[in-house]
Structure formats: structure tokens, C-alpha cells
PDB file of N, CA, C and O in Angstrom:
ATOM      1  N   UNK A   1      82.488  79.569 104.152  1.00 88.00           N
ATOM      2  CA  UNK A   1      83.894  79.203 104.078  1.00 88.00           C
ATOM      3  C   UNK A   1      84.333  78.644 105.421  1.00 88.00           C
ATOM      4  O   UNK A   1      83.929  79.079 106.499  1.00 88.00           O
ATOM      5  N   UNK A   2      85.392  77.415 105.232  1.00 92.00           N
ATOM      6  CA  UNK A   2      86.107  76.952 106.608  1.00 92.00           C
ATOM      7  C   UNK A   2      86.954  77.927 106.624  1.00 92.00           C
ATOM      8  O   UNK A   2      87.571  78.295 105.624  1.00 92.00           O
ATOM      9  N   UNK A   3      87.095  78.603 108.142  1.00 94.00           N
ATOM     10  CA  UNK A   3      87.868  79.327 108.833  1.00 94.00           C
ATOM     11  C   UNK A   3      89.074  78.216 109.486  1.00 94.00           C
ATOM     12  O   UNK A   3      88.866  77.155 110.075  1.00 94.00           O
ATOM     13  N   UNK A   4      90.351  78.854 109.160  1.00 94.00           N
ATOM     14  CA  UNK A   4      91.788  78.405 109.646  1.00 94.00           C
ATOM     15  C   UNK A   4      92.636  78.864 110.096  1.00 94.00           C
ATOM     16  O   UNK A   4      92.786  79.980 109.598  1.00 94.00           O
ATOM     17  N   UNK A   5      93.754  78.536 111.210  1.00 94.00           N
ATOM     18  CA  UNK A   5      94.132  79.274 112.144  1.00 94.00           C
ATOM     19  C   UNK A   5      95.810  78.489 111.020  1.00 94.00           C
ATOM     20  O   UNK A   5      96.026  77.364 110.569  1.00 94.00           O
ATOM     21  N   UNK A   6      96.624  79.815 110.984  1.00 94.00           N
ATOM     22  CA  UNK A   6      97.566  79.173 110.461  1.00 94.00           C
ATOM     23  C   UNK A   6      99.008  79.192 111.373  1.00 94.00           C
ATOM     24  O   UNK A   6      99.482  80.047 112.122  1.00 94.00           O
ATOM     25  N   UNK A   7      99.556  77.618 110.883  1.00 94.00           N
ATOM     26  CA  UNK A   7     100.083  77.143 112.388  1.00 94.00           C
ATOM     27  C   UNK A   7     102.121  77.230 111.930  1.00 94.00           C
ATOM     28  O   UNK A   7     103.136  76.846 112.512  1.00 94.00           O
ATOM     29  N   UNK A   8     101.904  77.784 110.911  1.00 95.00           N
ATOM     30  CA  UNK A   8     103.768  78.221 110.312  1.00 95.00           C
ATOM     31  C   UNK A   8     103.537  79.424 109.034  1.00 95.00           C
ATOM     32  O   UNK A   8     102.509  79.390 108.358  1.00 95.00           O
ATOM     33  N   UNK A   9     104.184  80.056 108.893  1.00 96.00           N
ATOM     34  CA  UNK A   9     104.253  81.053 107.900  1.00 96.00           C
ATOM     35  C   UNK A   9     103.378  80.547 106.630  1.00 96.00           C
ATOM     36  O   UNK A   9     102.742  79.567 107.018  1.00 96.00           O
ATOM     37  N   UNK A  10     103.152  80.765 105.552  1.00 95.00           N
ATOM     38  CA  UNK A  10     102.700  79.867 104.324  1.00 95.00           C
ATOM     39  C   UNK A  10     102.800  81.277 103.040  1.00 95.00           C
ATOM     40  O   UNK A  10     102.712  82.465 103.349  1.00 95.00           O
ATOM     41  N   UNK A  11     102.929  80.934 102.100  1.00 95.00           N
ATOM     42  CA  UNK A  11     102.672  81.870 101.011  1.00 95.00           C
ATOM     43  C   UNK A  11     101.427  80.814 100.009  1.00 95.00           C
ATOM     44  O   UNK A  11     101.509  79.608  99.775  1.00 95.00           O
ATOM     45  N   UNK A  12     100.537  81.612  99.658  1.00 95.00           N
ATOM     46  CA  UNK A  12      99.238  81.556  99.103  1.00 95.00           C
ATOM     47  C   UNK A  12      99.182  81.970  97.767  1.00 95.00           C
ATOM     48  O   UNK A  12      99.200  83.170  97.494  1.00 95.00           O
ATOM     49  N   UNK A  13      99.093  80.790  96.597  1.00 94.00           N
ATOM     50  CA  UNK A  13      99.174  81.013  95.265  1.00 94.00           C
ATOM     51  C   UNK A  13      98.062  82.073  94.696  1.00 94.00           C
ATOM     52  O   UNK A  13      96.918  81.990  95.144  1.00 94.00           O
ATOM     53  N   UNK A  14      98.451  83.292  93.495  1.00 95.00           N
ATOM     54  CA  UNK A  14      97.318  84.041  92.907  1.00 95.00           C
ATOM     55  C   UNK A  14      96.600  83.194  92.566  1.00 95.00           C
ATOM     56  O   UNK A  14      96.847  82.012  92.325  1.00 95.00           O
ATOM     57  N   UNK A  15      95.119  84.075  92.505  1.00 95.00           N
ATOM     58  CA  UNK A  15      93.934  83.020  91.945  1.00 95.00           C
ATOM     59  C   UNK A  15      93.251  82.140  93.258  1.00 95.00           C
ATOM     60  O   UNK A  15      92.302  81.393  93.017  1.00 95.00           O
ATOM     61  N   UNK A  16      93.776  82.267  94.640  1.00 95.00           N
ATOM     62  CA  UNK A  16      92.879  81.808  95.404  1.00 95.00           C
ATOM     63  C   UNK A  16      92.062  82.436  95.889  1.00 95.00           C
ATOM     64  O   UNK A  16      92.172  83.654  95.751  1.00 95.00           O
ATOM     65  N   UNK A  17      90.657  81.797  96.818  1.00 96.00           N
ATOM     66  CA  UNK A  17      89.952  83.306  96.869  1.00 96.00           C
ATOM     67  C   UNK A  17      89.986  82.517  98.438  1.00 96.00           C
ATOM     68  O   UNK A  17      89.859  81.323  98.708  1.00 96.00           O
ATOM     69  N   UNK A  18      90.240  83.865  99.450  1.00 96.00           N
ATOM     70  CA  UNK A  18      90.254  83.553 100.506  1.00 96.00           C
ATOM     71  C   UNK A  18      89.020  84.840 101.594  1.00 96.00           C
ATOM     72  O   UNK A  18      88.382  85.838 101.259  1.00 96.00           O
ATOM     73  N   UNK A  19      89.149  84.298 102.579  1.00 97.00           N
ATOM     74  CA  UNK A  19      87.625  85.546 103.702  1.00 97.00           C
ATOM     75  C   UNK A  19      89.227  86.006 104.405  1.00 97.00           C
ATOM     76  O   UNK A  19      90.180  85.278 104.681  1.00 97.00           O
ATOM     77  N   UNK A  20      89.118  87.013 104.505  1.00 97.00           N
ATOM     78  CA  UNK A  20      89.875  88.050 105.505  1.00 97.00           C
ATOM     79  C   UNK A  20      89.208  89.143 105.837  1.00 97.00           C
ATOM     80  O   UNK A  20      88.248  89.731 105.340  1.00 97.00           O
ATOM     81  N   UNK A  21      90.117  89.374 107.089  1.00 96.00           N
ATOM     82  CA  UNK A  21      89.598  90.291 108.168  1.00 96.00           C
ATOM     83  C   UNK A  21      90.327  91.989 107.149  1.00 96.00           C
ATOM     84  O   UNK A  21      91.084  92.000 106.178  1.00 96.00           O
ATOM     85  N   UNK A  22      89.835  92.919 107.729  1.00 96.00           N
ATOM     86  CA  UNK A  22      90.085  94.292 106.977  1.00 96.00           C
ATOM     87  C   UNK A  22      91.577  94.494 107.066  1.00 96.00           C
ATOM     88  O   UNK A  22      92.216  94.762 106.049  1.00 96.00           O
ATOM     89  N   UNK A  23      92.324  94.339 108.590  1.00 95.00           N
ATOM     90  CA  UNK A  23      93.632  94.479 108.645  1.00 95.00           C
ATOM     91  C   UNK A  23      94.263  93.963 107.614  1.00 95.00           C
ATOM     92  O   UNK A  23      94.931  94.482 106.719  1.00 95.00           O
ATOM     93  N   UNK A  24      93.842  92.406 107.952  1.00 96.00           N
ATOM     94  CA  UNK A  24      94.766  91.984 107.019  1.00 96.00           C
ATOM     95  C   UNK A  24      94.687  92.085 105.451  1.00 96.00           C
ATOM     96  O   UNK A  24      95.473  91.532 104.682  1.00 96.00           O
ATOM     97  N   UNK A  25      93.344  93.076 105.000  1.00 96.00           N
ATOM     98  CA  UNK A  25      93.407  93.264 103.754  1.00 96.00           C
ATOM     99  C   UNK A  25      94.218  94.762 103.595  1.00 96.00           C
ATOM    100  O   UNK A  25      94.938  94.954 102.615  1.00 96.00           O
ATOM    101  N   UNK A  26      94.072  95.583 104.424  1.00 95.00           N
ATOM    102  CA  UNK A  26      94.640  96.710 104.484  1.00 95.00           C
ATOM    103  C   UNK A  26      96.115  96.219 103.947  1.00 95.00           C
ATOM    104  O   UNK A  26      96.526  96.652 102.871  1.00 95.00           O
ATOM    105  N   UNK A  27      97.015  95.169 104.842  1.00 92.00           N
ATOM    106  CA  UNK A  27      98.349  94.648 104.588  1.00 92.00           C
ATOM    107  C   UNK A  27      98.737  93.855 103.559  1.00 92.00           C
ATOM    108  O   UNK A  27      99.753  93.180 103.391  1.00 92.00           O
ATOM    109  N   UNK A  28      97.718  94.049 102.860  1.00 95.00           N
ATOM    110  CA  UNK A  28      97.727  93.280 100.906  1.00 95.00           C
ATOM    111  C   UNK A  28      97.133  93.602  99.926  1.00 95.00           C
ATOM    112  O   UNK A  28      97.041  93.042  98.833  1.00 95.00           O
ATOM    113  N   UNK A  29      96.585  94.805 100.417  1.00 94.00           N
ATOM    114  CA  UNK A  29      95.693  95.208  99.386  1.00 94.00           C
ATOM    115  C   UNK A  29      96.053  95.306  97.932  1.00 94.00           C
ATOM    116  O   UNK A  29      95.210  94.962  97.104  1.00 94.00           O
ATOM    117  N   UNK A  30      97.338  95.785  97.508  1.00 96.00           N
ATOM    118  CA  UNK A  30      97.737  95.851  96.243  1.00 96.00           C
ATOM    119  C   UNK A  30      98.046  94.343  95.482  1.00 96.00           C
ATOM    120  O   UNK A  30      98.662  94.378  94.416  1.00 96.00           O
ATOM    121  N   UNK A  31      97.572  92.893  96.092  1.00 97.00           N
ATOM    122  CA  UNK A  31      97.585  91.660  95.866  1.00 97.00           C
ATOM    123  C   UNK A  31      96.613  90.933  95.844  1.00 97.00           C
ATOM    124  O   UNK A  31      96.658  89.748  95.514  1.00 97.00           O
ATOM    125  N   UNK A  32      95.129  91.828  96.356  1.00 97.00           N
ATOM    126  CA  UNK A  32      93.537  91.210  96.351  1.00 97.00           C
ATOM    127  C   UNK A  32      92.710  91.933  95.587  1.00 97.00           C
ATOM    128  O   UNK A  32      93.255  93.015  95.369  1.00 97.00           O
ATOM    129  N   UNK A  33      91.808  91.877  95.145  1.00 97.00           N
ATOM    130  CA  UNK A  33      90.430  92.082  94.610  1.00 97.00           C
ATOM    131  C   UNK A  33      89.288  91.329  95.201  1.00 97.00           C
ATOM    132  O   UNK A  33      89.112  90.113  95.280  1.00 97.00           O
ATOM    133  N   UNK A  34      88.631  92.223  95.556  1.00 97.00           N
ATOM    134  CA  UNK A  34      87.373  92.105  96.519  1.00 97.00           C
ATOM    135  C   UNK A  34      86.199  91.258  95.570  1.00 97.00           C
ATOM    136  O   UNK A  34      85.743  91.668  94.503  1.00 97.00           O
ATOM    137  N   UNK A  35      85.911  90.218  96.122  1.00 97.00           N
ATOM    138  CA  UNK A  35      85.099  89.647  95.533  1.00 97.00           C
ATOM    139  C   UNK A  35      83.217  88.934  96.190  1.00 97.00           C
ATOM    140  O   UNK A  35      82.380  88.143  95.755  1.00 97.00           O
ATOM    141  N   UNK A  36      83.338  89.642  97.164  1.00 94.00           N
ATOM    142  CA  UNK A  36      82.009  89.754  97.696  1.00 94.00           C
ATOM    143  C   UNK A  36      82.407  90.422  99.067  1.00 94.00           C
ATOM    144  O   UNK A  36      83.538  90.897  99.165  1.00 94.00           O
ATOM    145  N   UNK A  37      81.425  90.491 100.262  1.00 95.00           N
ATOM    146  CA  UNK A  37      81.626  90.914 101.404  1.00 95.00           C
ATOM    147  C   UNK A  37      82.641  89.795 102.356  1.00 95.00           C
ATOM    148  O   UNK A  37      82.418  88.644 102.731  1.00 95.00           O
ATOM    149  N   UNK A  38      83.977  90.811 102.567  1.00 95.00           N
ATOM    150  CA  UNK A  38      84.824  89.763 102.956  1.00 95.00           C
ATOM    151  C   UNK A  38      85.864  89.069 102.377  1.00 95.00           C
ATOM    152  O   UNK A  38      86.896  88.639 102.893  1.00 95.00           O
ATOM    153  N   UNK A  39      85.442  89.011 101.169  1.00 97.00           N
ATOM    154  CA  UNK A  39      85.902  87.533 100.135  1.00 97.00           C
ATOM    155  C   UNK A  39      87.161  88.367  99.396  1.00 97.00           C
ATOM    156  O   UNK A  39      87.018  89.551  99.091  1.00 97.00           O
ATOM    157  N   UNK A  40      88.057  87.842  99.210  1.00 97.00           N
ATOM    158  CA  UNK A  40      88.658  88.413  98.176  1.00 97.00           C
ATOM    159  C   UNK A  40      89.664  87.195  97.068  1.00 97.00           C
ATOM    160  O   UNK A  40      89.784  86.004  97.355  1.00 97.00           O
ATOM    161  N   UNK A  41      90.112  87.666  96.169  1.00 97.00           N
ATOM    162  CA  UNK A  41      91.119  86.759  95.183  1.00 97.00           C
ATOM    163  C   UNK A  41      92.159  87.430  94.920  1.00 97.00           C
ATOM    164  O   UNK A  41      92.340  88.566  94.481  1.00 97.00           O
ATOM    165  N   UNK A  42      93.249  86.078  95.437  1.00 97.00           N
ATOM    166  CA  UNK A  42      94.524  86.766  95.217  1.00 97.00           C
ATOM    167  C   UNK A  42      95.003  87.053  93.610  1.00 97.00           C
ATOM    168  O   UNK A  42      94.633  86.346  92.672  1.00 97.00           O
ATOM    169  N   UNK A  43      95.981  88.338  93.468  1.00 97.00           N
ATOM    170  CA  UNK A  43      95.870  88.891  92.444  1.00 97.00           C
ATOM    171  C   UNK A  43      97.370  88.436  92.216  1.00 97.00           C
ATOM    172  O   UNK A  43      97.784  88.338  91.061  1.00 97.00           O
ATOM    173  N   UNK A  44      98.347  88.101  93.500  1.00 97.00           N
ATOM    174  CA  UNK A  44      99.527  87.392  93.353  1.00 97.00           C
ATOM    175  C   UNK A  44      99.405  86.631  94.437  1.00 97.00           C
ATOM    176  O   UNK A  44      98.463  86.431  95.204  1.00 97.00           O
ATOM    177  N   UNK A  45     100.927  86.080  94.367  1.00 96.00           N
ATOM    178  CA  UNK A  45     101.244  85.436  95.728  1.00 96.00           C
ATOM    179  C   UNK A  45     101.678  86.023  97.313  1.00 96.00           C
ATOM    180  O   UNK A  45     102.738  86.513  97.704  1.00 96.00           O
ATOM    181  N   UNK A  46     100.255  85.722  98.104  1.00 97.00           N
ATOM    182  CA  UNK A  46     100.557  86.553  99.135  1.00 97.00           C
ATOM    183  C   UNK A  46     101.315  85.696 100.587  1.00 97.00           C
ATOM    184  O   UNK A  46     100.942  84.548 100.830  1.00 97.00           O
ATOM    185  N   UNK A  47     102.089  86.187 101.236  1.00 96.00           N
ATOM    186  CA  UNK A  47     102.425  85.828 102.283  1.00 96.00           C
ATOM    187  C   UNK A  47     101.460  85.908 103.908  1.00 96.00           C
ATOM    188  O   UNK A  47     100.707  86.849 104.161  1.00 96.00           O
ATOM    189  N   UNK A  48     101.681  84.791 104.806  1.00 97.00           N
ATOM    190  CA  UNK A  48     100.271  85.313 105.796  1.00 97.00           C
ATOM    191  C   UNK A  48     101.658  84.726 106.915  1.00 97.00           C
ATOM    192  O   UNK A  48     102.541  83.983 106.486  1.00 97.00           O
ATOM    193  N   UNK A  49     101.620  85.147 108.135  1.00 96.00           N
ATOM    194  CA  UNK A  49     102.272  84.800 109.361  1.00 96.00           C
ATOM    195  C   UNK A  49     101.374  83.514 109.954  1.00 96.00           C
ATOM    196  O   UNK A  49     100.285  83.008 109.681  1.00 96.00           O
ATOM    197  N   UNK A  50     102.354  83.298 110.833  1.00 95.00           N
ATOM    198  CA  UNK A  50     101.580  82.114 111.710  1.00 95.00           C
ATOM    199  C   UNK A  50     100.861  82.789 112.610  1.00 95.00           C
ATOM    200  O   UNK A  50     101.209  83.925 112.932  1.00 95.00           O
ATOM    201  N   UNK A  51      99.673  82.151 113.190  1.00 94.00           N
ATOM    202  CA  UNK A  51      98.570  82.585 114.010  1.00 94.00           C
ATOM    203  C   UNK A  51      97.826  83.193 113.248  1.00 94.00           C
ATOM    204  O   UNK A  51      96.662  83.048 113.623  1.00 94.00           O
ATOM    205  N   UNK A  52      97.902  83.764 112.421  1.00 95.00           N
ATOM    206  CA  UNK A  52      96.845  84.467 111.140  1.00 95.00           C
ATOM    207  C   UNK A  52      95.595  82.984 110.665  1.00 95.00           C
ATOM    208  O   UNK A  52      95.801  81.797 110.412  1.00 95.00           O
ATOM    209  N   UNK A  53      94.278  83.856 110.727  1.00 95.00           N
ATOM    210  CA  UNK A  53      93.483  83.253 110.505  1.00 95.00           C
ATOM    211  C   UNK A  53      92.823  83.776 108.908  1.00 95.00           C
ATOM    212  O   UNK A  53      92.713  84.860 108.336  1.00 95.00           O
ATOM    213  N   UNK A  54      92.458  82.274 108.572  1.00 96.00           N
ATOM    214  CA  UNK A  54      91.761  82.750 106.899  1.00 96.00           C
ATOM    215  C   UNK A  54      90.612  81.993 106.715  1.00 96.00           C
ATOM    216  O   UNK A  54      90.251  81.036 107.400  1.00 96.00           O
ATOM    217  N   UNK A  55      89.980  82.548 105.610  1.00 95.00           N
ATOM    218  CA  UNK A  55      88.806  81.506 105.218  1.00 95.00           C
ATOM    219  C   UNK A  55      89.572  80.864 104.204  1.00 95.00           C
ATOM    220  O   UNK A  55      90.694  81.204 103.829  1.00 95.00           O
ATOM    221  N   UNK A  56      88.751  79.722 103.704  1.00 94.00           N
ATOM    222  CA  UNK A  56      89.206  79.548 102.287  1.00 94.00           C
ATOM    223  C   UNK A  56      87.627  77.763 102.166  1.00 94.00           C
ATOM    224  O   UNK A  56      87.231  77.005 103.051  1.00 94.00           O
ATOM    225  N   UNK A  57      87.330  77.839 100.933  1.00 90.00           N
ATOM    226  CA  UNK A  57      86.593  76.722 100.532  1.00 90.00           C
ATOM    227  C   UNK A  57      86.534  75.741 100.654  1.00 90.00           C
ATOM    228  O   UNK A  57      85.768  74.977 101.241  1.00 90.00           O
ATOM    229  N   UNK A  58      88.327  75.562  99.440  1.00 89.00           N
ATOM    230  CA  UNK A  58      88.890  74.698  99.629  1.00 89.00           C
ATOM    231  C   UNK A  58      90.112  74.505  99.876  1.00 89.00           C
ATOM    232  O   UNK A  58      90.882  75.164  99.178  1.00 89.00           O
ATOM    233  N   UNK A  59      90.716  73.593 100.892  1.00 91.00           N
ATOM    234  CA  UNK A  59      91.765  73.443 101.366  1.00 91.00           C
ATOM    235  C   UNK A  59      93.019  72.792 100.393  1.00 91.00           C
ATOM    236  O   UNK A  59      93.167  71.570 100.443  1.00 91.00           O
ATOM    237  N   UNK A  60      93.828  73.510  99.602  1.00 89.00           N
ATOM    238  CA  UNK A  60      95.102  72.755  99.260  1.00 89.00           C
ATOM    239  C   UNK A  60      95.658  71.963  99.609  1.00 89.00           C
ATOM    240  O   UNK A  60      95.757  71.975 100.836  1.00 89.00           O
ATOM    241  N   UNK A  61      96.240  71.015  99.034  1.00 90.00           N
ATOM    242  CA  UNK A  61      97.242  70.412  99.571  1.00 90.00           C
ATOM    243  C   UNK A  61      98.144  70.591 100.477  1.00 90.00           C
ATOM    244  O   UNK A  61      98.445  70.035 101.533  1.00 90.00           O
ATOM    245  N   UNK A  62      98.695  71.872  99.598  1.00 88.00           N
ATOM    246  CA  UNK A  62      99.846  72.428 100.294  1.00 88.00           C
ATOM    247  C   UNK A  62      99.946  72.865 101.519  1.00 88.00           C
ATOM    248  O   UNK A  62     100.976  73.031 102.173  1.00 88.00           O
ATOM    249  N   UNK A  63      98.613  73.093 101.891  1.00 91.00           N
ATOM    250  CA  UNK A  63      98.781  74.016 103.092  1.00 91.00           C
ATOM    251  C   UNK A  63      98.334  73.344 104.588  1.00 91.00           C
ATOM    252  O   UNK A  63      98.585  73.692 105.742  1.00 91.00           O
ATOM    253  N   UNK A  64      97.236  71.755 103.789  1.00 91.00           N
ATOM    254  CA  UNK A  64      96.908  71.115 104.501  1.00 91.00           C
ATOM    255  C   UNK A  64      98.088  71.051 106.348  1.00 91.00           C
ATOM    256  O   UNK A  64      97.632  71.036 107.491  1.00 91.00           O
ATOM    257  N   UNK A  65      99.337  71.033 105.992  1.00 91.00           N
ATOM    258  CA  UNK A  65      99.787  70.352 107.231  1.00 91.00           C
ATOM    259  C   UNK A  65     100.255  72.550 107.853  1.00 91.00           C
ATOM    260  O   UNK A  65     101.246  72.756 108.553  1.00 91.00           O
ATOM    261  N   UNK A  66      99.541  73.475 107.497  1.00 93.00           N
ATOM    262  CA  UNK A  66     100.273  74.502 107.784  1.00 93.00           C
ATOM    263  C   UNK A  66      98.711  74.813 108.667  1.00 93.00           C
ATOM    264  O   UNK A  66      98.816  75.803 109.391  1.00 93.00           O
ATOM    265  N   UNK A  67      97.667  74.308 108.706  1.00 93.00           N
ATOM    266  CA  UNK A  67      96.613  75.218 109.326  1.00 93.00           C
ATOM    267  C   UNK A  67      96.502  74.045 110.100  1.00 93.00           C
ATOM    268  O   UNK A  67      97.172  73.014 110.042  1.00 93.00           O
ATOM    269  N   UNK A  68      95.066  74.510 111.218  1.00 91.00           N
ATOM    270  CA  UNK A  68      94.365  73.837 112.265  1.00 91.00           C
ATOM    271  C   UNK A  68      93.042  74.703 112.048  1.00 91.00           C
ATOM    272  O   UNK A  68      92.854  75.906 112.227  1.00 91.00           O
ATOM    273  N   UNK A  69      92.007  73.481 111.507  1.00 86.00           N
ATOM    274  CA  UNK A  69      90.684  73.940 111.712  1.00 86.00           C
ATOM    275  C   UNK A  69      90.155  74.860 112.877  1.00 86.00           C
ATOM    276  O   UNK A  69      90.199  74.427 114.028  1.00 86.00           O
ATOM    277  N   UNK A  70      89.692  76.024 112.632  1.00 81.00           N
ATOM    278  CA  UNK A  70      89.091  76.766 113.663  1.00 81.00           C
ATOM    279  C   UNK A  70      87.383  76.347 113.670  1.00 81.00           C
ATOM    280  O   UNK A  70      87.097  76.012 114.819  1.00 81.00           O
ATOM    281  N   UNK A  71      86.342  76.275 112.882  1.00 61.00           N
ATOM    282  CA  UNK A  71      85.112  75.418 113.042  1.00 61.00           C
ATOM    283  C   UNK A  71      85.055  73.922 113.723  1.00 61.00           C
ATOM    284  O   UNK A  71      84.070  73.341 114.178  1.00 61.00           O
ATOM    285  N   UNK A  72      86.334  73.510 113.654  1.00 57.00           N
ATOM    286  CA  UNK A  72      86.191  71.983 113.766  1.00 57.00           C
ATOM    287  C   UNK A  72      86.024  71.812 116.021  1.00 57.00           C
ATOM    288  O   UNK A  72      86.839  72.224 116.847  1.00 57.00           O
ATOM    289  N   UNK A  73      84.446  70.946 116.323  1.00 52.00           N
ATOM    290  CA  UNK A  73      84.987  71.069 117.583  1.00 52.00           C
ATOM    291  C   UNK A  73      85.817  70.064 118.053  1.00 52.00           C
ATOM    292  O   UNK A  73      85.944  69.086 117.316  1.00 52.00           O
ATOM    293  N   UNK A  74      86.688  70.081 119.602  1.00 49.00           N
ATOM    294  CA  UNK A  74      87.408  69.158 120.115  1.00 49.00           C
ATOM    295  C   UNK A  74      86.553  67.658 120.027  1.00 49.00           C
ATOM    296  O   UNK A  74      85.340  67.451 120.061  1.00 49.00           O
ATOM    297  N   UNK A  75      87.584  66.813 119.914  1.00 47.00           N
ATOM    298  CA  UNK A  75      86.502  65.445 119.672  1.00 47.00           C
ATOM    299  C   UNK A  75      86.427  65.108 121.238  1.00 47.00           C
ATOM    300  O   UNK A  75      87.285  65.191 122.116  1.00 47.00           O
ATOM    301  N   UNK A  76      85.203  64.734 121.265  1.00 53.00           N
ATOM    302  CA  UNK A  76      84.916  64.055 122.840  1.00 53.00           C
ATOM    303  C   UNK A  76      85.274  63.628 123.384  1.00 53.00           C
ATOM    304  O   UNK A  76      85.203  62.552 122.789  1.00 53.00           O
ATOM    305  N   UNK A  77      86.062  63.262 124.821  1.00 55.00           N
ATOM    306  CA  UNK A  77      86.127  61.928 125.384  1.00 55.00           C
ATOM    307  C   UNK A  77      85.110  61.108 125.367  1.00 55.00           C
ATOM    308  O   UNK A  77      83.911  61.285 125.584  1.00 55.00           O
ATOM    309  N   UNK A  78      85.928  59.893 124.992  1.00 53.00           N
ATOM    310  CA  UNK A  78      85.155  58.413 124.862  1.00 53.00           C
ATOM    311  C   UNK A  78      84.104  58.283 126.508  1.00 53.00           C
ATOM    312  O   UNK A  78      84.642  58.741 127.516  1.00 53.00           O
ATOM    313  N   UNK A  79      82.993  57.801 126.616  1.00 54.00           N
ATOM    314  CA  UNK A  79      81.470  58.308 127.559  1.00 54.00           C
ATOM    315  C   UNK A  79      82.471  56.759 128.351  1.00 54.00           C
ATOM    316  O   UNK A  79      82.939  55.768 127.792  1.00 54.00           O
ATOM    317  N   UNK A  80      82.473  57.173 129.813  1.00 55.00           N
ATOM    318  CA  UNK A  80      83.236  55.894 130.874  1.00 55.00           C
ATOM    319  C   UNK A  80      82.494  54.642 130.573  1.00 55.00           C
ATOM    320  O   UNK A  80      81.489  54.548 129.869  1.00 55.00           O
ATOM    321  N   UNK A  81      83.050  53.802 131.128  1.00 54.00           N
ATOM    322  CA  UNK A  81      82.007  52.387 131.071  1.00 54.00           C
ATOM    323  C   UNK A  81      81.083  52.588 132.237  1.00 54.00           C
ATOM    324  O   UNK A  81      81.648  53.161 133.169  1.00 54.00           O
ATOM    325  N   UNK A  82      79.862  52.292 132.448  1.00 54.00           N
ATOM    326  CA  UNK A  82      79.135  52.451 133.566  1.00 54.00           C
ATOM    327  C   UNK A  82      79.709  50.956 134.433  1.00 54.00           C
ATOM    328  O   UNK A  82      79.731  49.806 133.995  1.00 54.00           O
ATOM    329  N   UNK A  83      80.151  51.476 135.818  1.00 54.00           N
ATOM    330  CA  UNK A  83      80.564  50.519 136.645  1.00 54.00           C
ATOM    331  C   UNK A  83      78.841  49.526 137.005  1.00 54.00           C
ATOM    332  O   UNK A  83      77.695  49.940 136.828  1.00 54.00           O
ATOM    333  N   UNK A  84      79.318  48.121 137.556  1.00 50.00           N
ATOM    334  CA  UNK A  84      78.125  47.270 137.770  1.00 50.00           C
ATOM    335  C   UNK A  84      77.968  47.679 139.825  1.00 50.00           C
ATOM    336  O   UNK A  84      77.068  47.166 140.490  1.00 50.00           O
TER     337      UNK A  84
END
């Protein structure tokens, strides 16, 4: 799963399956079902704060402009021109 750092509040439709950390399953538990190590599916619609990090597969639409890739690295500076 892509890991995401989320960059404004967001609420997360039931039926997604997202990777969370234990806390934050501890703080939803009555809204997930565990679906492998880590993994879980929302059972409603859960709420996550900003700075909260998640997995998820695939990225929604919706949420596209609410996260910032955490796998993704900084893109390079462009390599100088070699002086003559």
C-alpha cells in the first residue's frame, strides 16, 4: 500500500480498506474490521485529522488534493551545465 501523510482533516467513505497504525485503530475501532495484518475496512465513515498518516491502494478522487505522498522521493535538482 501507498502510505499518505494527510494535509487537512478528510472523512473516509465505509467500504475503504485502509493500513493503520494501532492508535489510530484503537480511536475507531467500532468503524473497522481487520482485514489482514494492519489492513483494515471501514465499516462506516471515519474521520482522520491532518498530519495523520494512512495506507490506502487506491487513491480517490476525493482525497487526492487532501494528502502528500509519503513513499514518493523529492524530485532532483536539474544536474548544472558543465562549465567549458
Amino acid at each position: 500500500m501507498k502510505k499518505y501523510t494527510l494535509t487537512r482533516s478528510v472523512f473516509v467513505d465505509a467500504g475503504t480498506v485502509l493500513a493503520l497504525t494501532e492508535a489510530q485503530v484503537r480511536a475507531r475501532k467500532l468503524s473497522l474490521e481487520a482485514v489482514g495484518e494492519g489492513v483494515y475496512k471501514t465499516t462506516a465513515i471515519v474521520n482522520f485529522k491532518a498530519g495523520e498518516m494512512i495506507g490506502m491502494e487506491v487513491l480517490p478522487k476525493s482525497l487526492e488534493s487532501a494528502v502528500a505522498a509519503v513513499d514518493e522521493k523529492p524530485a532532483r535538482p536539474a544536474a548544472r551545465a558543465a562549465k567549458d
